[in-house]
């Protein structure tokens, strides 16, 4: 149960004065649903104003506050001409306060001739007259204006104005209760951080980087704490220790020696499996790094120890591919491997279910179908989850419930993320990294080309297809303009189909699964030569004969994503090419990022560099889905503070794993505040 003192923060935005159904919508667009969201809606930046007594002291373009006496009203005659209120400073310098359209009504009221007013705004020049267009503030007394020397600028959505949002932020701040301190006193004093409520107020009031750091730290602490509580709860569970005698593994006839990184990962996994506490390990390795063999060895250990292993893939196609690969690799061992997907029905399905129940099937590969209620295992000892990033933490927790004793879990991901973010994303797991590629890989020839040369590119594809090879054509699908993007992909498909005929297929996320699978399958078996796709192919097919990839509007993708896409080619013995089409408007960072793609094929390096390039103060506004689990902390703060937050969280869990101390109680409040309460649920012996 959420602590009561948080209730005011979890009230709907409609409980704020002035928020009705009409304002609710634009607020939701900004992700502001609860009062706490409004409180955490921090300014992008601040306008700094200088108080001057004499216009001569100010320069054109400057934001100022000044006391003026109104001398004359001009205009209002024709509709087009702006309404001008002339006013003088103490020295008699004249400035025009200029209003367009309806704003003139309020100007007439606020600025009667002869009155003295404090005016805040940006000083401009119009001909040889000084002017302030639409002053930000006009007030009768100095305190109003002087109180606004520093003014926040909030991110807006259509239908919202700065004063509106500022007003709501103000109300939300008023509702912020004093919360108990969850940060370790040493950390707090080292950074000279204020308490939560005060930091909140400061963060809205000016450029208080310490206050913002504190709020970001809170978020990271909540995240780490929740993940570590999962880890701790897992450590206390009883699983079955699995020690293999090697009799199956020695029968493997791999056509290659393992890389050092594979050997190391195997050892780490082997020693985890031998423990009673269930393994919770992430195997992180770039596309093509050779995760499958590592997974196979782990599964063979389970079988050697008399247990079963299940491998979960995110899609039907991927499950099928894994099944084929594993069956071939494991053939000499004689281990019985089965495939189970949602497609299997009737007798075939029955017999697989029987085999899992009586233990005659030792390894099963499949989609989430392998975890349905009807599926029972004789003795499930190990679960391997491929493409981990497709599954959230709570889903991961679900999987662990299958089996009488908690099975060991090996998660695998090809998304190379920087070390710091690994901590944020997978902090509950131990990590094995395949940071070494198998030898002899052909580099993919990557080129950045202006989209204007599309005709040349189509001609190149034509030659490519004529030679008997296949190709991918990728169109961006980034969430904001989903509709537009989809239309663009469909249009591209139409033109390519016109040119190349029926050998062109289209695949995107909104296609019905059967159609998607059918198209993928036509491409995989060589029936189709050109696959036009949105990012759905990011995780998926392995078609060695596809050696050319075109990526449209490459600058719109994250580097990690580009890298994963590119990993679809370069899988066969033929040399592969990746063409990155860029738009005309390319920012400097955009240019550097694409250049980096050309320069390296090391996924981890790309991830680190991408983080650096986008770091440097740039907020995560353009974040790729799944990039970081944070809303408040930006990349720079993550780099600086996450390691501290994580070790702070670790200490707390070590000292007070049930969060019973007074700081532990405070930490519970924190978990609820950031909606990481699944961390708390576990404390009640989940
Ligand atoms: P991923 O990590 O993307 O799942 P895979 O396991 O599919 O990579 O491996 C990619 C390819 O590399 C496969 O064809 C596999 O047989 C091969 N491979 C794996 N390990 C090695 C190795 N040590 N030496 C050479 N080739 C390897
Ligand atoms: Mg793989």
mmCIF file of N, CA and C in Angstrom, residues 188-268:
data_model
loop_
_atom_site.group_PDB
_atom_site.id
_atom_site.type_symbol
_atom_site.label_atom_id
_atom_site.label_comp_id
_atom_site.label_asym_id
_atom_site.label_seq_id
_atom_site.Cartn_x
_atom_site.Cartn_y
_atom_site.Cartn_z
ATOM 1 N N UNK A 188 24.452 12.890 1.066
ATOM 2 C CA UNK A 188 23.722 14.151 1.102
ATOM 3 C C UNK A 188 24.660 15.318 1.409
ATOM 4 N N UNK A 189 25.513 15.120 2.420
ATOM 5 C CA UNK A 189 26.369 16.237 2.818
ATOM 6 C C UNK A 189 27.532 16.417 1.846
ATOM 7 N N UNK A 190 28.028 15.307 1.282
ATOM 8 C CA UNK A 190 29.086 15.421 0.271
ATOM 9 C C UNK A 190 28.671 16.343 -0.869
ATOM 10 N N UNK A 191 27.415 16.239 -1.254
ATOM 11 C CA UNK A 191 26.950 17.010 -2.404
ATOM 12 C C UNK A 191 26.255 18.300 -2.003
ATOM 13 N N UNK A 192 26.117 18.467 -0.686
ATOM 14 C CA UNK A 192 25.467 19.673 -0.219
ATOM 15 C C UNK A 192 24.031 19.765 -0.743
ATOM 16 N N UNK A 193 23.347 18.640 -0.690
ATOM 17 C CA UNK A 193 22.009 18.598 -1.245
ATOM 18 C C UNK A 193 20.949 18.999 -0.223
ATOM 19 N N UNK A 194 19.930 19.663 -0.703
ATOM 20 C CA UNK A 194 18.797 20.010 0.143
ATOM 21 C C UNK A 194 17.882 18.800 0.297
ATOM 22 N N UNK A 195 16.935 18.909 1.216
ATOM 23 C CA UNK A 195 15.932 17.860 1.367
ATOM 24 C C UNK A 195 15.047 17.815 0.127
ATOM 25 N N UNK A 196 14.217 16.772 0.046
ATOM 26 C CA UNK A 196 13.454 16.555 -1.186
ATOM 27 C C UNK A 196 12.578 17.750 -1.562
ATOM 28 N N UNK A 197 11.790 18.208 -0.594
ATOM 29 C CA UNK A 197 10.829 19.257 -0.890
ATOM 30 C C UNK A 197 11.534 20.553 -1.311
ATOM 31 N N UNK A 198 12.566 20.867 -0.567
ATOM 32 C CA UNK A 198 13.292 22.094 -0.886
ATOM 33 C C UNK A 198 13.969 22.000 -2.253
ATOM 34 N N UNK A 199 14.517 20.823 -2.551
ATOM 35 C CA UNK A 199 15.170 20.626 -3.853
ATOM 36 C C UNK A 199 14.150 20.801 -4.976
ATOM 37 N N UNK A 200 12.970 20.305 -4.733
ATOM 38 C CA UNK A 200 11.895 20.427 -5.710
ATOM 39 C C UNK A 200 11.602 21.905 -5.995
ATOM 40 N N UNK A 201 11.457 22.667 -4.924
ATOM 41 C CA UNK A 201 11.153 24.092 -5.079
ATOM 42 C C UNK A 201 12.299 24.801 -5.805
ATOM 43 N N UNK A 202 13.516 24.524 -5.372
ATOM 44 C CA UNK A 202 14.682 25.172 -5.981
ATOM 45 C C UNK A 202 14.794 24.862 -7.475
ATOM 46 N N UNK A 203 14.499 23.620 -7.823
ATOM 47 C CA UNK A 203 14.657 23.208 -9.222
ATOM 48 C C UNK A 203 13.722 23.971 -10.150
ATOM 49 N N UNK A 204 12.612 24.449 -9.588
ATOM 50 C CA UNK A 204 11.688 25.241 -10.401
ATOM 51 C C UNK A 204 12.050 26.715 -10.390
ATOM 52 N N UNK A 205 12.878 27.086 -9.439
ATOM 53 C CA UNK A 205 13.073 28.510 -9.218
ATOM 54 C C UNK A 205 14.266 29.086 -9.953
ATOM 55 N N UNK A 206 15.231 28.255 -10.262
ATOM 56 C CA UNK A 206 16.412 28.790 -10.920
ATOM 57 C C UNK A 206 17.369 27.674 -11.271
ATOM 58 N N UNK A 207 18.533 28.081 -11.790
ATOM 59 C CA UNK A 207 19.473 27.061 -12.236
ATOM 60 C C UNK A 207 20.222 26.483 -11.054
ATOM 61 N N UNK A 208 19.522 25.713 -10.279
ATOM 62 C CA UNK A 208 20.159 25.086 -9.130
ATOM 63 C C UNK A 208 20.531 23.671 -9.514
ATOM 64 N N UNK A 209 21.749 23.525 -10.027
ATOM 65 C CA UNK A 209 22.085 22.203 -10.551
ATOM 66 C C UNK A 209 22.136 21.174 -9.428
ATOM 67 N N UNK A 210 22.506 21.618 -8.222
ATOM 68 C CA UNK A 210 22.548 20.661 -7.114
ATOM 69 C C UNK A 210 21.158 20.118 -6.828
ATOM 70 N N UNK A 211 20.163 20.989 -6.885
ATOM 71 C CA UNK A 211 18.794 20.541 -6.625
ATOM 72 C C UNK A 211 18.351 19.546 -7.688
ATOM 73 N N UNK A 212 18.677 19.855 -8.926
ATOM 74 C CA UNK A 212 18.286 18.938 -10.004
ATOM 75 C C UNK A 212 19.011 17.614 -9.872
ATOM 76 N N UNK A 213 20.279 17.686 -9.477
ATOM 77 C CA UNK A 213 21.046 16.457 -9.270
ATOM 78 C C UNK A 213 20.393 15.586 -8.214
ATOM 79 N N UNK A 214 19.951 16.232 -7.151
ATOM 80 C CA UNK A 214 19.350 15.476 -6.077
ATOM 81 C C UNK A 214 18.096 14.751 -6.558
ATOM 82 N N UNK A 215 17.286 15.460 -7.312
ATOM 83 C CA UNK A 215 16.050 14.848 -7.793
ATOM 84 C C UNK A 215 16.349 13.696 -8.759
ATOM 85 N N UNK A 216 17.373 13.885 -9.563
ATOM 86 C CA UNK A 216 17.768 12.817 -10.490
ATOM 87 C C UNK A 216 18.322 11.631 -9.714
ATOM 88 N N UNK A 217 19.095 11.960 -8.687
ATOM 89 C CA UNK A 217 19.672 10.907 -7.846
ATOM 90 C C UNK A 217 18.571 10.068 -7.222
ATOM 91 N N UNK A 218 17.532 10.744 -6.743
ATOM 92 C CA UNK A 218 16.396 10.027 -6.163
ATOM 93 C C UNK A 218 15.869 8.972 -7.129
ATOM 94 N N UNK A 219 15.704 9.409 -8.373
ATOM 95 C CA UNK A 219 15.138 8.493 -9.362
ATOM 96 C C UNK A 219 16.054 7.288 -9.588
ATOM 97 N N UNK A 220 17.350 7.567 -9.645
ATOM 98 C CA UNK A 220 18.289 6.472 -9.878
ATOM 99 C C UNK A 220 18.386 5.561 -8.668
ATOM 100 N N UNK A 221 18.314 6.179 -7.494
ATOM 101 C CA UNK A 221 18.353 5.383 -6.271
ATOM 102 C C UNK A 221 17.137 4.450 -6.227
ATOM 103 N N UNK A 222 15.973 4.984 -6.567
ATOM 104 C CA UNK A 222 14.756 4.169 -6.570
ATOM 105 C C UNK A 222 14.910 2.990 -7.522
ATOM 106 N N UNK A 223 15.458 3.284 -8.690
ATOM 107 C CA UNK A 223 15.610 2.231 -9.692
ATOM 108 C C UNK A 223 16.573 1.143 -9.228
ATOM 109 N N UNK A 224 17.741 1.580 -8.741
ATOM 110 C CA UNK A 224 18.730 0.607 -8.291
ATOM 111 C C UNK A 224 18.197 -0.205 -7.121
ATOM 112 N N UNK A 225 17.537 0.488 -6.223
ATOM 113 C CA UNK A 225 17.027 -0.175 -5.038
ATOM 114 C C UNK A 225 16.026 -1.260 -5.428
ATOM 115 N N UNK A 226 15.115 -0.914 -6.317
ATOM 116 C CA UNK A 226 14.111 -1.894 -6.733
ATOM 117 C C UNK A 226 14.785 -3.106 -7.382
ATOM 118 N N UNK A 227 15.750 -2.843 -8.243
ATOM 119 C CA UNK A 227 16.424 -3.955 -8.914
ATOM 120 C C UNK A 227 17.190 -4.822 -7.918
ATOM 121 N N UNK A 228 17.832 -4.157 -6.958
ATOM 122 C CA UNK A 228 18.612 -4.922 -5.989
ATOM 123 C C UNK A 228 17.717 -5.708 -5.039
ATOM 124 N N UNK A 229 16.528 -5.192 -4.790
ATOM 125 C CA UNK A 229 15.587 -5.955 -3.969
ATOM 126 C C UNK A 229 15.145 -7.218 -4.712
ATOM 127 N N UNK A 230 14.989 -7.088 -6.020
ATOM 128 C CA UNK A 230 14.670 -8.268 -6.825
ATOM 129 C C UNK A 230 15.810 -9.280 -6.705
ATOM 130 N N UNK A 231 17.016 -8.748 -6.805
ATOM 131 C CA UNK A 231 18.187 -9.615 -6.731
ATOM 132 C C UNK A 231 18.256 -10.333 -5.382
ATOM 133 N N UNK A 232 18.009 -9.550 -4.348
ATOM 134 C CA UNK A 232 18.072 -10.077 -2.993
ATOM 135 C C UNK A 232 16.998 -11.151 -2.778
ATOM 136 N N UNK A 233 15.791 -10.847 -3.241
ATOM 137 C CA UNK A 233 14.696 -11.811 -3.091
ATOM 138 C C UNK A 233 15.050 -13.096 -3.829
ATOM 139 N N UNK A 234 15.692 -12.928 -4.978
ATOM 140 C CA UNK A 234 16.078 -14.090 -5.760
ATOM 141 C C UNK A 234 17.139 -14.914 -5.034
ATOM 142 N N UNK A 235 18.052 -14.201 -4.405
ATOM 143 C CA UNK A 235 19.144 -14.879 -3.708
ATOM 144 C C UNK A 235 18.617 -15.772 -2.593
ATOM 145 N N UNK A 236 17.494 -15.361 -2.023
ATOM 146 C CA UNK A 236 16.935 -16.124 -0.907
ATOM 147 C C UNK A 236 16.066 -17.285 -1.366
ATOM 148 N N UNK A 237 15.734 -17.278 -2.656
ATOM 149 C CA UNK A 237 14.914 -18.381 -3.172
ATOM 150 C C UNK A 237 15.739 -19.642 -3.230
ATOM 151 N N UNK A 238 15.018 -20.762 -3.204
ATOM 152 C CA UNK A 238 15.747 -22.008 -3.357
ATOM 153 C C UNK A 238 15.530 -22.573 -4.744
ATOM 154 N N UNK A 239 16.606 -22.740 -5.423
ATOM 155 C CA UNK A 239 16.532 -23.378 -6.722
ATOM 156 C C UNK A 239 17.208 -24.724 -6.602
ATOM 157 N N UNK A 240 17.525 -25.341 -7.716
ATOM 158 C CA UNK A 240 18.287 -26.577 -7.603
ATOM 159 C C UNK A 240 19.663 -26.380 -8.193
ATOM 160 N N UNK A 241 20.664 -26.755 -7.419
ATOM 161 C CA UNK A 241 22.018 -26.654 -7.940
ATOM 162 C C UNK A 241 22.180 -27.633 -9.109
ATOM 163 N N UNK A 242 22.727 -27.153 -10.201
ATOM 164 C CA UNK A 242 22.915 -28.016 -11.362
ATOM 165 C C UNK A 242 24.407 -28.139 -11.664
ATOM 166 N N UNK A 243 24.957 -29.327 -11.418
ATOM 167 C CA UNK A 243 26.355 -29.545 -11.792
ATOM 168 C C UNK A 243 26.400 -30.660 -12.819
ATOM 169 N N UNK A 244 26.924 -30.339 -13.975
ATOM 170 C CA UNK A 244 27.014 -31.359 -15.010
ATOM 171 C C UNK A 244 28.334 -32.100 -14.915
ATOM 172 N N UNK A 245 28.353 -33.356 -15.383
ATOM 173 C CA UNK A 245 29.614 -34.099 -15.382
ATOM 174 C C UNK A 245 30.332 -33.954 -16.730
ATOM 175 N N UNK A 246 29.717 -33.211 -17.652
ATOM 176 C CA UNK A 246 30.393 -32.954 -18.931
ATOM 177 C C UNK A 246 30.152 -34.015 -19.990
ATOM 178 N N UNK A 247 29.386 -35.073 -19.675
ATOM 179 C CA UNK A 247 29.305 -36.173 -20.644
ATOM 180 C C UNK A 247 28.608 -35.765 -21.946
ATOM 181 N N UNK A 248 27.742 -34.769 -21.884
ATOM 182 C CA UNK A 248 27.103 -34.295 -23.120
ATOM 183 C C UNK A 248 27.961 -33.243 -23.816
ATOM 184 N N UNK A 249 28.478 -32.332 -23.026
ATOM 185 C CA UNK A 249 29.253 -31.241 -23.615
ATOM 186 C C UNK A 249 30.467 -31.763 -24.379
ATOM 187 N N UNK A 250 31.090 -32.831 -23.847
ATOM 188 C CA UNK A 250 32.279 -33.339 -24.541
ATOM 189 C C UNK A 250 31.927 -33.960 -25.892
ATOM 190 N N UNK A 251 30.661 -34.299 -26.062
ATOM 191 C CA UNK A 251 30.274 -34.897 -27.345
ATOM 192 C C UNK A 251 29.997 -33.860 -28.432
ATOM 193 N N UNK A 252 29.901 -32.605 -28.020
ATOM 194 C CA UNK A 252 29.682 -31.550 -29.018
ATOM 195 C C UNK A 252 30.845 -31.526 -30.007
ATOM 196 N N UNK A 253 30.520 -31.340 -31.278
ATOM 197 C CA UNK A 253 31.595 -31.236 -32.262
ATOM 198 C C UNK A 253 31.525 -29.871 -32.918
ATOM 199 N N UNK A 254 31.879 -28.861 -32.173
ATOM 200 C CA UNK A 254 31.807 -27.502 -32.721
ATOM 201 C C UNK A 254 32.857 -27.336 -33.810
ATOM 202 N N UNK A 255 32.485 -26.695 -34.908
ATOM 203 C CA UNK A 255 33.423 -26.524 -36.021
ATOM 204 C C UNK A 255 34.442 -25.409 -35.769
ATOM 205 N N UNK A 256 34.450 -24.874 -34.576
ATOM 206 C CA UNK A 256 35.376 -23.769 -34.290
ATOM 207 C C UNK A 256 35.748 -23.785 -32.818
ATOM 208 N N UNK A 257 36.919 -23.242 -32.487
ATOM 209 C CA UNK A 257 37.244 -23.100 -31.057
ATOM 210 C C UNK A 257 36.457 -21.921 -30.488
ATOM 211 N N UNK A 258 36.103 -21.987 -29.214
ATOM 212 C CA UNK A 258 35.379 -20.877 -28.595
ATOM 213 C C UNK A 258 36.313 -19.682 -28.429
ATOM 214 N N UNK A 259 35.731 -18.495 -28.452
ATOM 215 C CA UNK A 259 36.538 -17.312 -28.168
ATOM 216 C C UNK A 259 36.783 -17.255 -26.660
ATOM 217 N N UNK A 260 37.760 -16.436 -26.265
ATOM 218 C CA UNK A 260 38.057 -16.289 -24.849
ATOM 219 C C UNK A 260 36.832 -15.812 -24.082
ATOM 220 N N UNK A 261 36.090 -14.902 -24.708
ATOM 221 C CA UNK A 261 34.911 -14.345 -24.041
ATOM 222 C C UNK A 261 33.837 -15.419 -23.850
ATOM 223 N N UNK A 262 33.702 -16.295 -24.828
ATOM 224 C CA UNK A 262 32.733 -17.390 -24.693
ATOM 225 C C UNK A 262 33.143 -18.338 -23.571
ATOM 226 N N UNK A 263 34.439 -18.676 -23.536
ATOM 227 C CA UNK A 263 34.948 -19.558 -22.475
ATOM 228 C C UNK A 263 34.668 -18.962 -21.102
ATOM 229 N N UNK A 264 34.973 -17.667 -20.990
ATOM 230 C CA UNK A 264 34.810 -16.995 -19.710
ATOM 231 C C UNK A 264 33.336 -17.010 -19.290
ATOM 232 N N UNK A 265 32.452 -16.712 -20.251
ATOM 233 C CA UNK A 265 31.025 -16.711 -19.941
ATOM 234 C C UNK A 265 30.559 -18.105 -19.534
ATOM 235 N N UNK A 266 31.047 -19.101 -20.242
ATOM 236 C CA UNK A 266 30.686 -20.473 -19.875
ATOM 237 C C UNK A 266 31.056 -20.787 -18.427
ATOM 238 N N UNK A 267 32.248 -20.363 -18.048
ATOM 239 C CA UNK A 267 32.692 -20.635 -16.675
ATOM 240 C C UNK A 267 31.812 -19.906 -15.657
ATOM 241 N N UNK A 268 31.476 -18.646 -15.978
ATOM 242 C CA UNK A 268 30.647 -17.875 -15.050
ATOM 243 C C UNK A 268 29.275 -18.531 -14.881
#
